[in-house]
Amino acid sequence: GEDVEQSLFLSVREGDSSVINCTYTDSSSTYLYWYKQEPGAGLQLLTYIFSNMDMKQDQRLTVLLNKKDKHLSLRIADTQTGDSAIYFCAETSFSGNTGKLIFGQGTTLQVKP
Amino acid sequence: EAQVTQNPRYLITVTGKKLTVTCSQNMNHEYMSWYRQDPGLGLRQIYYSMNVEVTDKGDVPEGYKVSRKEKRNFPLILESPSPNQTSLYFCASRRTGNTEAFFGQGTRLTVV
C-alpha cells in the first residue's frame, strides 16, 4: 500500500541549512507536500510540488524531488530558532479517495542557538 | 477569514461516554476529512466526505462515525470512546481537485 517514511529527528545550529528527507512508495503520487506543525498548533502548508517537477524554490525553502528514487527533500536555508517544529511530508494521488493525504511520521527539527 | 474550526480544543472523558467533536469550514469546500495524529505514526485518515451525504471510511475508521448533513459541517462521533482513541484529531477541508488542504487547530482527546 501507500507509505511515506521520514526520519524522526534532526538537530541543527542556527544559521546552518537543514535538510529533511522523505521517501514514498506510491508511484501514482500527483502532489507532494511539506507541512509544518508548531507546538499546540495545527498544520501549516509550507510548500508543495507537482510530480512532474524536479525542484521548487520559495524564499528560504527548496524542495527537491527525485521521482525515480521516490525521494523528496526540504532544505531550509539559514535556519532560525523559529523554524523549530515538526515537519510532515505528505503525498496525494487524486485517484480513488480523491483528496486523501498520506503522511509520514513527521521529523522534529531542533534548532540550537 | 478562511478557516476550519474544531471544537473543543481539549477534552478529557471517560470510557464509554459518547462524545462529538465538531468541525466547520467557511470556504464552501466539497471535501472534508478527519485525521488522528499519534507519535511516530504521523496523521492517519479516519473518515472522509466528498460532498453532502457522501461519506466513506479512511484507514482507521473503527470506533468512529461521521455525518455530512450540510456542506460546512463534518462532526466526528465517538459512540463509546476507549483509551486507545486518546489522540490528537484534525479536521481538514479542501475544494475537490485543489492542491491545498486547510486544517483545523486540532482537538486533543484523552479517554480515561
PDB file of N, CA, C and O in Angstrom, chain A residues 1-55:
ATOM      1  N   GLY A   1       0.822  -1.200   0.000  1.00  0.00           N
ATOM      2  CA  GLY A   1       0.000   0.000   0.000  1.00  0.00           C
ATOM      3  C   GLY A   1       0.851   1.242   0.000  1.00  0.00           C
ATOM      4  O   GLY A   1       2.071   1.195  -0.069  1.00  0.00           O
ATOM      5  N   GLU A   2       0.181   2.376   0.100  1.00  0.00           N
ATOM      6  CA  GLU A   2       0.930   3.624   0.089  1.00  0.00           C
ATOM      7  C   GLU A   2       1.648   3.796   1.418  1.00  0.00           C
ATOM      8  O   GLU A   2       1.122   3.475   2.472  1.00  0.00           O
ATOM      9  N   ASP A   3       2.849   4.329   1.338  1.00  0.00           N
ATOM     10  CA  ASP A   3       3.632   4.549   2.546  1.00  0.00           C
ATOM     11  C   ASP A   3       4.545   5.747   2.330  1.00  0.00           C
ATOM     12  O   ASP A   3       5.063   5.958   1.225  1.00  0.00           O
ATOM     13  N   VAL A   4       4.727   6.526   3.401  1.00  0.00           N
ATOM     14  CA  VAL A   4       5.633   7.672   3.380  1.00  0.00           C
ATOM     15  C   VAL A   4       6.507   7.564   4.620  1.00  0.00           C
ATOM     16  O   VAL A   4       5.988   7.381   5.727  1.00  0.00           O
ATOM     17  N   GLU A   5       7.821   7.651   4.437  1.00  0.00           N
ATOM     18  CA  GLU A   5       8.755   7.470   5.542  1.00  0.00           C
ATOM     19  C   GLU A   5       9.631   8.706   5.720  1.00  0.00           C
ATOM     20  O   GLU A   5      10.101   9.301   4.744  1.00  0.00           O
ATOM     21  N   GLN A   6       9.853   9.068   6.986  1.00  0.00           N
ATOM     22  CA  GLN A   6      10.731  10.172   7.324  1.00  0.00           C
ATOM     23  C   GLN A   6      11.566   9.765   8.535  1.00  0.00           C
ATOM     24  O   GLN A   6      11.109   8.969   9.359  1.00  0.00           O
ATOM     25  N   SER A   7      12.730  10.365   8.663  1.00  0.00           N
ATOM     26  CA  SER A   7      13.472  10.208   9.904  1.00  0.00           C
ATOM     27  C   SER A   7      12.771  11.040  10.971  1.00  0.00           C
ATOM     28  O   SER A   7      12.071  12.008  10.667  1.00  0.00           O
ATOM     29  N   LEU A   8      12.936  10.678  12.240  1.00  0.00           N
ATOM     30  CA  LEU A   8      12.125  11.268  13.297  1.00  0.00           C
ATOM     31  C   LEU A   8      12.700  12.549  13.881  1.00  0.00           C
ATOM     32  O   LEU A   8      11.974  13.354  14.462  1.00  0.00           O
ATOM     33  N   PHE A   9      14.028  12.744  13.749  1.00  0.00           N
ATOM     34  CA  PHE A   9      14.625  13.857  14.473  1.00  0.00           C
ATOM     35  C   PHE A   9      15.813  14.424  13.701  1.00  0.00           C
ATOM     36  O   PHE A   9      16.588  13.677  13.098  1.00  0.00           O
ATOM     37  N   LEU A  10      15.933  15.772  13.752  1.00  0.00           N
ATOM     38  CA  LEU A  10      17.073  16.451  13.150  1.00  0.00           C
ATOM     39  C   LEU A  10      17.429  17.635  14.031  1.00  0.00           C
ATOM     40  O   LEU A  10      16.539  18.401  14.427  1.00  0.00           O
ATOM     41  N   SER A  11      18.712  17.783  14.324  1.00  0.00           N
ATOM     42  CA  SER A  11      19.168  18.910  15.135  1.00  0.00           C
ATOM     43  C   SER A  11      20.216  19.697  14.346  1.00  0.00           C
ATOM     44  O   SER A  11      21.141  19.107  13.791  1.00  0.00           O
ATOM     45  N   VAL A  12      20.040  21.010  14.290  1.00  0.00           N
ATOM     46  CA  VAL A  12      20.987  21.867  13.571  1.00  0.00           C
ATOM     47  C   VAL A  12      21.269  23.107  14.414  1.00  0.00           C
ATOM     48  O   VAL A  12      20.531  23.423  15.350  1.00  0.00           O
ATOM     49  N   ARG A  13      22.308  23.826  14.040  1.00  0.00           N
ATOM     50  CA  ARG A  13      22.628  25.085  14.691  1.00  0.00           C
ATOM     51  C   ARG A  13      22.003  26.232  13.898  1.00  0.00           C
ATOM     52  O   ARG A  13      21.888  26.179  12.672  1.00  0.00           O
ATOM     53  N   GLU A  14      21.619  27.255  14.620  1.00  0.00           N
ATOM     54  CA  GLU A  14      21.046  28.440  13.993  1.00  0.00           C
ATOM     55  C   GLU A  14      22.004  28.963  12.921  1.00  0.00           C
ATOM     56  O   GLU A  14      23.214  29.060  13.145  1.00  0.00           O
ATOM     57  N   GLY A  15      21.442  29.293  11.760  1.00  0.00           N
ATOM     58  CA  GLY A  15      22.261  29.800  10.663  1.00  0.00           C
ATOM     59  C   GLY A  15      22.686  28.726   9.671  1.00  0.00           C
ATOM     60  O   GLY A  15      23.018  29.036   8.523  1.00  0.00           O
ATOM     61  N   ASP A  16      22.699  27.470  10.112  1.00  0.00           N
ATOM     62  CA  ASP A  16      23.040  26.368   9.198  1.00  0.00           C
ATOM     63  C   ASP A  16      21.847  26.065   8.305  1.00  0.00           C
ATOM     64  O   ASP A  16      20.731  26.532   8.532  1.00  0.00           O
ATOM     65  N   SER A  17      22.086  25.230   7.292  1.00  0.00           N
ATOM     66  CA  SER A  17      20.985  24.716   6.479  1.00  0.00           C
ATOM     67  C   SER A  17      20.470  23.419   7.093  1.00  0.00           C
ATOM     68  O   SER A  17      21.238  22.638   7.645  1.00  0.00           O
ATOM     69  N   SER A  18      19.165  23.216   6.976  1.00  0.00           N
ATOM     70  CA  SER A  18      18.541  21.954   7.415  1.00  0.00           C
ATOM     71  C   SER A  18      18.047  21.227   6.176  1.00  0.00           C
ATOM     72  O   SER A  18      17.511  21.847   5.257  1.00  0.00           O
ATOM     73  N   VAL A  19      18.228  19.924   6.163  1.00  0.00           N
ATOM     74  CA  VAL A  19      17.677  19.113   5.077  1.00  0.00           C
ATOM     75  C   VAL A  19      16.870  17.982   5.688  1.00  0.00           C
ATOM     76  O   VAL A  19      17.394  17.151   6.433  1.00  0.00           O
ATOM     77  N   ILE A  20      15.590  17.985   5.384  1.00  0.00           N
ATOM     78  CA  ILE A  20      14.685  16.948   5.890  1.00  0.00           C
ATOM     79  C   ILE A  20      14.310  16.052   4.707  1.00  0.00           C
ATOM     80  O   ILE A  20      13.907  16.555   3.650  1.00  0.00           O
ATOM     81  N   ASN A  21      14.467  14.759   4.894  1.00  0.00           N
ATOM     82  CA  ASN A  21      14.261  13.812   3.804  1.00  0.00           C
ATOM     83  C   ASN A  21      12.993  12.981   3.982  1.00  0.00           C
ATOM     84  O   ASN A  21      12.541  12.744   5.109  1.00  0.00           O
ATOM     85  N   CYS A  22      12.491  12.500   2.870  1.00  0.00           N
ATOM     86  CA  CYS A  22      11.237  11.737   2.859  1.00  0.00           C
ATOM     87  C   CYS A  22      11.285  10.769   1.684  1.00  0.00           C
ATOM     88  O   CYS A  22      11.763  11.132   0.601  1.00  0.00           O
ATOM     89  N   THR A  23      10.808   9.562   1.887  1.00  0.00           N
ATOM     90  CA  THR A  23      10.638   8.619   0.772  1.00  0.00           C
ATOM     91  C   THR A  23       9.192   8.164   0.739  1.00  0.00           C
ATOM     92  O   THR A  23       8.515   8.115   1.768  1.00  0.00           O
ATOM     93  N   TYR A  24       8.720   7.845  -0.454  1.00  0.00           N
ATOM     94  CA  TYR A  24       7.328   7.424  -0.606  1.00  0.00           C
ATOM     95  C   TYR A  24       7.288   6.245  -1.565  1.00  0.00           C
ATOM     96  O   TYR A  24       8.235   5.988  -2.308  1.00  0.00           O
ATOM     97  N   THR A  25       6.181   5.524  -1.537  1.00  0.00           N
ATOM     98  CA  THR A  25       6.109   4.305  -2.343  1.00  0.00           C
ATOM     99  C   THR A  25       5.118   4.405  -3.493  1.00  0.00           C
ATOM    100  O   THR A  25       5.227   3.676  -4.472  1.00  0.00           O
ATOM    101  N   ASP A  26       4.151   5.323  -3.393  1.00  0.00           N
ATOM    102  CA  ASP A  26       3.077   5.366  -4.391  1.00  0.00           C
ATOM    103  C   ASP A  26       3.570   6.021  -5.681  1.00  0.00           C
ATOM    104  O   ASP A  26       3.793   7.223  -5.727  1.00  0.00           O
ATOM    105  N   SER A  27       3.710   5.241  -6.727  1.00  0.00           N
ATOM    106  CA  SER A  27       4.230   5.790  -7.976  1.00  0.00           C
ATOM    107  C   SER A  27       3.199   6.659  -8.694  1.00  0.00           C
ATOM    108  O   SER A  27       3.536   7.373  -9.630  1.00  0.00           O
ATOM    109  N   SER A  28       1.944   6.617  -8.235  1.00  0.00           N
ATOM    110  CA  SER A  28       0.934   7.465  -8.877  1.00  0.00           C
ATOM    111  C   SER A  28       0.752   8.786  -8.147  1.00  0.00           C
ATOM    112  O   SER A  28      -0.188   9.529  -8.424  1.00  0.00           O
ATOM    113  N   SER A  29       1.656   9.080  -7.212  1.00  0.00           N
ATOM    114  CA  SER A  29       1.558  10.344  -6.473  1.00  0.00           C
ATOM    115  C   SER A  29       1.534  11.518  -7.439  1.00  0.00           C
ATOM    116  O   SER A  29       2.344  11.590  -8.353  1.00  0.00           O
ATOM    117  N   THR A  30       0.618  12.432  -7.194  1.00  0.00           N
ATOM    118  CA  THR A  30       0.485  13.585  -8.070  1.00  0.00           C
ATOM    119  C   THR A  30       1.114  14.823  -7.452  1.00  0.00           C
ATOM    120  O   THR A  30       1.819  15.570  -8.109  1.00  0.00           O
ATOM    121  N   TYR A  31       0.820  15.030  -6.173  1.00  0.00           N
ATOM    122  CA  TYR A  31       1.378  16.167  -5.458  1.00  0.00           C
ATOM    123  C   TYR A  31       2.079  15.672  -4.200  1.00  0.00           C
ATOM    124  O   TYR A  31       1.606  14.746  -3.548  1.00  0.00           O
ATOM    125  N   LEU A  32       3.179  16.338  -3.879  1.00  0.00           N
ATOM    126  CA  LEU A  32       3.897  16.041  -2.636  1.00  0.00           C
ATOM    127  C   LEU A  32       4.014  17.335  -1.853  1.00  0.00           C
ATOM    128  O   LEU A  32       4.264  18.397  -2.427  1.00  0.00           O
ATOM    129  N   TYR A  33       3.810  17.220  -0.547  1.00  0.00           N
ATOM    130  CA  TYR A  33       3.660  18.396   0.298  1.00  0.00           C
ATOM    131  C   TYR A  33       4.644  18.373   1.463  1.00  0.00           C
ATOM    132  O   TYR A  33       5.052  17.310   1.921  1.00  0.00           O
ATOM    133  N   TRP A  34       4.924  19.582   1.942  1.00  0.00           N
ATOM    134  CA  TRP A  34       5.579  19.731   3.237  1.00  0.00           C
ATOM    135  C   TRP A  34       4.690  20.593   4.126  1.00  0.00           C
ATOM    136  O   TRP A  34       4.325  21.708   3.752  1.00  0.00           O
ATOM    137  N   TYR A  35       4.353  20.034   5.292  1.00  0.00           N
ATOM    138  CA  TYR A  35       3.583  20.750   6.297  1.00  0.00           C
ATOM    139  C   TYR A  35       4.454  20.990   7.523  1.00  0.00           C
ATOM    140  O   TYR A  35       5.313  20.180   7.863  1.00  0.00           O
ATOM    141  N   LYS A  36       4.165  22.089   8.200  1.00  0.00           N
ATOM    142  CA  LYS A  36       4.864  22.434   9.440  1.00  0.00           C
ATOM    143  C   LYS A  36       3.859  22.459  10.582  1.00  0.00           C
ATOM    144  O   LYS A  36       2.762  23.005  10.436  1.00  0.00           O
ATOM    145  N   GLN A  37       4.240  21.857  11.702  1.00  0.00           N
ATOM    146  CA  GLN A  37       3.380  21.880  12.879  1.00  0.00           C
ATOM    147  C   GLN A  37       4.173  22.430  14.055  1.00  0.00           C
ATOM    148  O   GLN A  37       5.115  21.798  14.536  1.00  0.00           O
ATOM    149  N   GLU A  38       3.750  23.590  14.534  1.00  0.00           N
ATOM    150  CA  GLU A  38       4.377  24.165  15.732  1.00  0.00           C
ATOM    151  C   GLU A  38       3.631  23.662  16.960  1.00  0.00           C
ATOM    152  O   GLU A  38       2.476  23.238  16.855  1.00  0.00           O
ATOM    153  N   PRO A  39       4.282  23.677  18.122  1.00  0.00           N
ATOM    154  CA  PRO A  39       3.651  23.132  19.331  1.00  0.00           C
ATOM    155  C   PRO A  39       2.268  23.722  19.576  1.00  0.00           C
ATOM    156  O   PRO A  39       2.093  24.949  19.569  1.00  0.00           O
ATOM    157  N   GLY A  40       1.289  22.861  19.782  1.00  0.00           N
ATOM    158  CA  GLY A  40      -0.062  23.313  20.096  1.00  0.00           C
ATOM    159  C   GLY A  40      -0.832  23.896  18.926  1.00  0.00           C
ATOM    160  O   GLY A  40      -1.938  24.406  19.105  1.00  0.00           O
ATOM    161  N   ALA A  41      -0.268  23.800  17.745  1.00  0.00           N
ATOM    162  CA  ALA A  41      -0.919  24.408  16.582  1.00  0.00           C
ATOM    163  C   ALA A  41      -1.321  23.350  15.572  1.00  0.00           C
ATOM    164  O   ALA A  41      -0.941  22.186  15.679  1.00  0.00           O
ATOM    165  N   GLY A  42      -2.103  23.770  14.607  1.00  0.00           N
ATOM    166  CA  GLY A  42      -2.496  22.872  13.532  1.00  0.00           C
ATOM    167  C   GLY A  42      -1.389  22.723  12.516  1.00  0.00           C
ATOM    168  O   GLY A  42      -0.222  23.017  12.787  1.00  0.00           O
ATOM    169  N   LEU A  43      -1.764  22.278  11.337  1.00  0.00           N
ATOM    170  CA  LEU A  43      -0.795  22.051  10.277  1.00  0.00           C
ATOM    171  C   LEU A  43      -0.799  23.216   9.312  1.00  0.00           C
ATOM    172  O   LEU A  43      -1.850  23.616   8.817  1.00  0.00           O
ATOM    173  N   GLN A  44       0.385  23.699   9.024  1.00  0.00           N
ATOM    174  CA  GLN A  44       0.533  24.820   8.094  1.00  0.00           C
ATOM    175  C   GLN A  44       1.206  24.305   6.830  1.00  0.00           C
ATOM    176  O   GLN A  44       2.294  23.718   6.904  1.00  0.00           O
ATOM    177  N   LEU A  45       0.570  24.520   5.692  1.00  0.00           N
ATOM    178  CA  LEU A  45       1.189  24.109   4.434  1.00  0.00           C
ATOM    179  C   LEU A  45       2.359  25.034   4.131  1.00  0.00           C
ATOM    180  O   LEU A  45       2.211  26.243   4.008  1.00  0.00           O
ATOM    181  N   LEU A  46       3.559  24.436   4.009  1.00  0.00           N
ATOM    182  CA  LEU A  46       4.741  25.233   3.680  1.00  0.00           C
ATOM    183  C   LEU A  46       4.898  25.379   2.181  1.00  0.00           C
ATOM    184  O   LEU A  46       5.126  26.467   1.658  1.00  0.00           O
ATOM    185  N   THR A  47       4.824  24.254   1.495  1.00  0.00           N
ATOM    186  CA  THR A  47       5.026  24.241   0.061  1.00  0.00           C
ATOM    187  C   THR A  47       4.587  22.893  -0.483  1.00  0.00           C
ATOM    188  O   THR A  47       4.399  21.936   0.271  1.00  0.00           O
ATOM    189  N   TYR A  48       4.411  22.840  -1.792  1.00  0.00           N
ATOM    190  CA  TYR A  48       4.102  21.568  -2.420  1.00  0.00           C
ATOM    191  C   TYR A  48       4.758  21.552  -3.790  1.00  0.00           C
ATOM    192  O   TYR A  48       5.147  22.590  -4.337  1.00  0.00           O
ATOM    193  N   ILE A  49       4.888  20.363  -4.346  1.00  0.00           N
ATOM    194  CA  ILE A  49       5.500  20.207  -5.658  1.00  0.00           C
ATOM    195  C   ILE A  49       4.691  19.214  -6.459  1.00  0.00           C
ATOM    196  O   ILE A  49       4.209  18.197  -5.929  1.00  0.00           O
ATOM    197  N   PHE A  50       4.493  19.527  -7.698  1.00  0.00           N
ATOM    198  CA  PHE A  50       3.793  18.632  -8.601  1.00  0.00           C
ATOM    199  C   PHE A  50       4.777  17.555  -9.059  1.00  0.00           C
ATOM    200  O   PHE A  50       5.967  17.823  -9.210  1.00  0.00           O
ATOM    201  N   SER A  51       4.279  16.377  -9.305  1.00  0.00           N
ATOM    202  CA  SER A  51       5.168  15.229  -9.543  1.00  0.00           C
ATOM    203  C   SER A  51       5.974  15.332 -10.838  1.00  0.00           C
ATOM    204  O   SER A  51       6.930  14.580 -11.030  1.00  0.00           O
ATOM    205  N   ASN A  52       5.632  16.259 -11.731  1.00  0.00           N
ATOM    206  CA  ASN A  52       6.430  16.388 -12.956  1.00  0.00           C
ATOM    207  C   ASN A  52       7.520  17.457 -12.830  1.00  0.00           C
ATOM    208  O   ASN A  52       8.174  17.815 -13.796  1.00  0.00           O
ATOM    209  N   MET A  53       7.711  17.959 -11.601  1.00  0.00           N
ATOM    210  CA  MET A  53       8.748  18.943 -11.334  1.00  0.00           C
ATOM    211  C   MET A  53       9.910  18.283 -10.598  1.00  0.00           C
ATOM    212  O   MET A  53       9.728  17.273  -9.904  1.00  0.00           O
ATOM    213  N   ASP A  54      11.114  18.854 -10.755  1.00  0.00           N
ATOM    214  CA  ASP A  54      12.284  18.344 -10.029  1.00  0.00           C
ATOM    215  C   ASP A  54      12.612  19.201  -8.819  1.00  0.00           C
ATOM    216  O   ASP A  54      13.182  18.708  -7.848  1.00  0.00           O
ATOM    217  N   MET A  55      12.300  20.474  -8.915  1.00  0.00           N
ATOM    218  CA  MET A  55      12.726  21.394  -7.873  1.00  0.00           C
ATOM    219  C   MET A  55      11.731  22.550  -7.784  1.00  0.00           C
ATOM    220  O   MET A  55      11.133  22.960  -8.781  1.00  0.00           O
TER     221      MET A  55
END
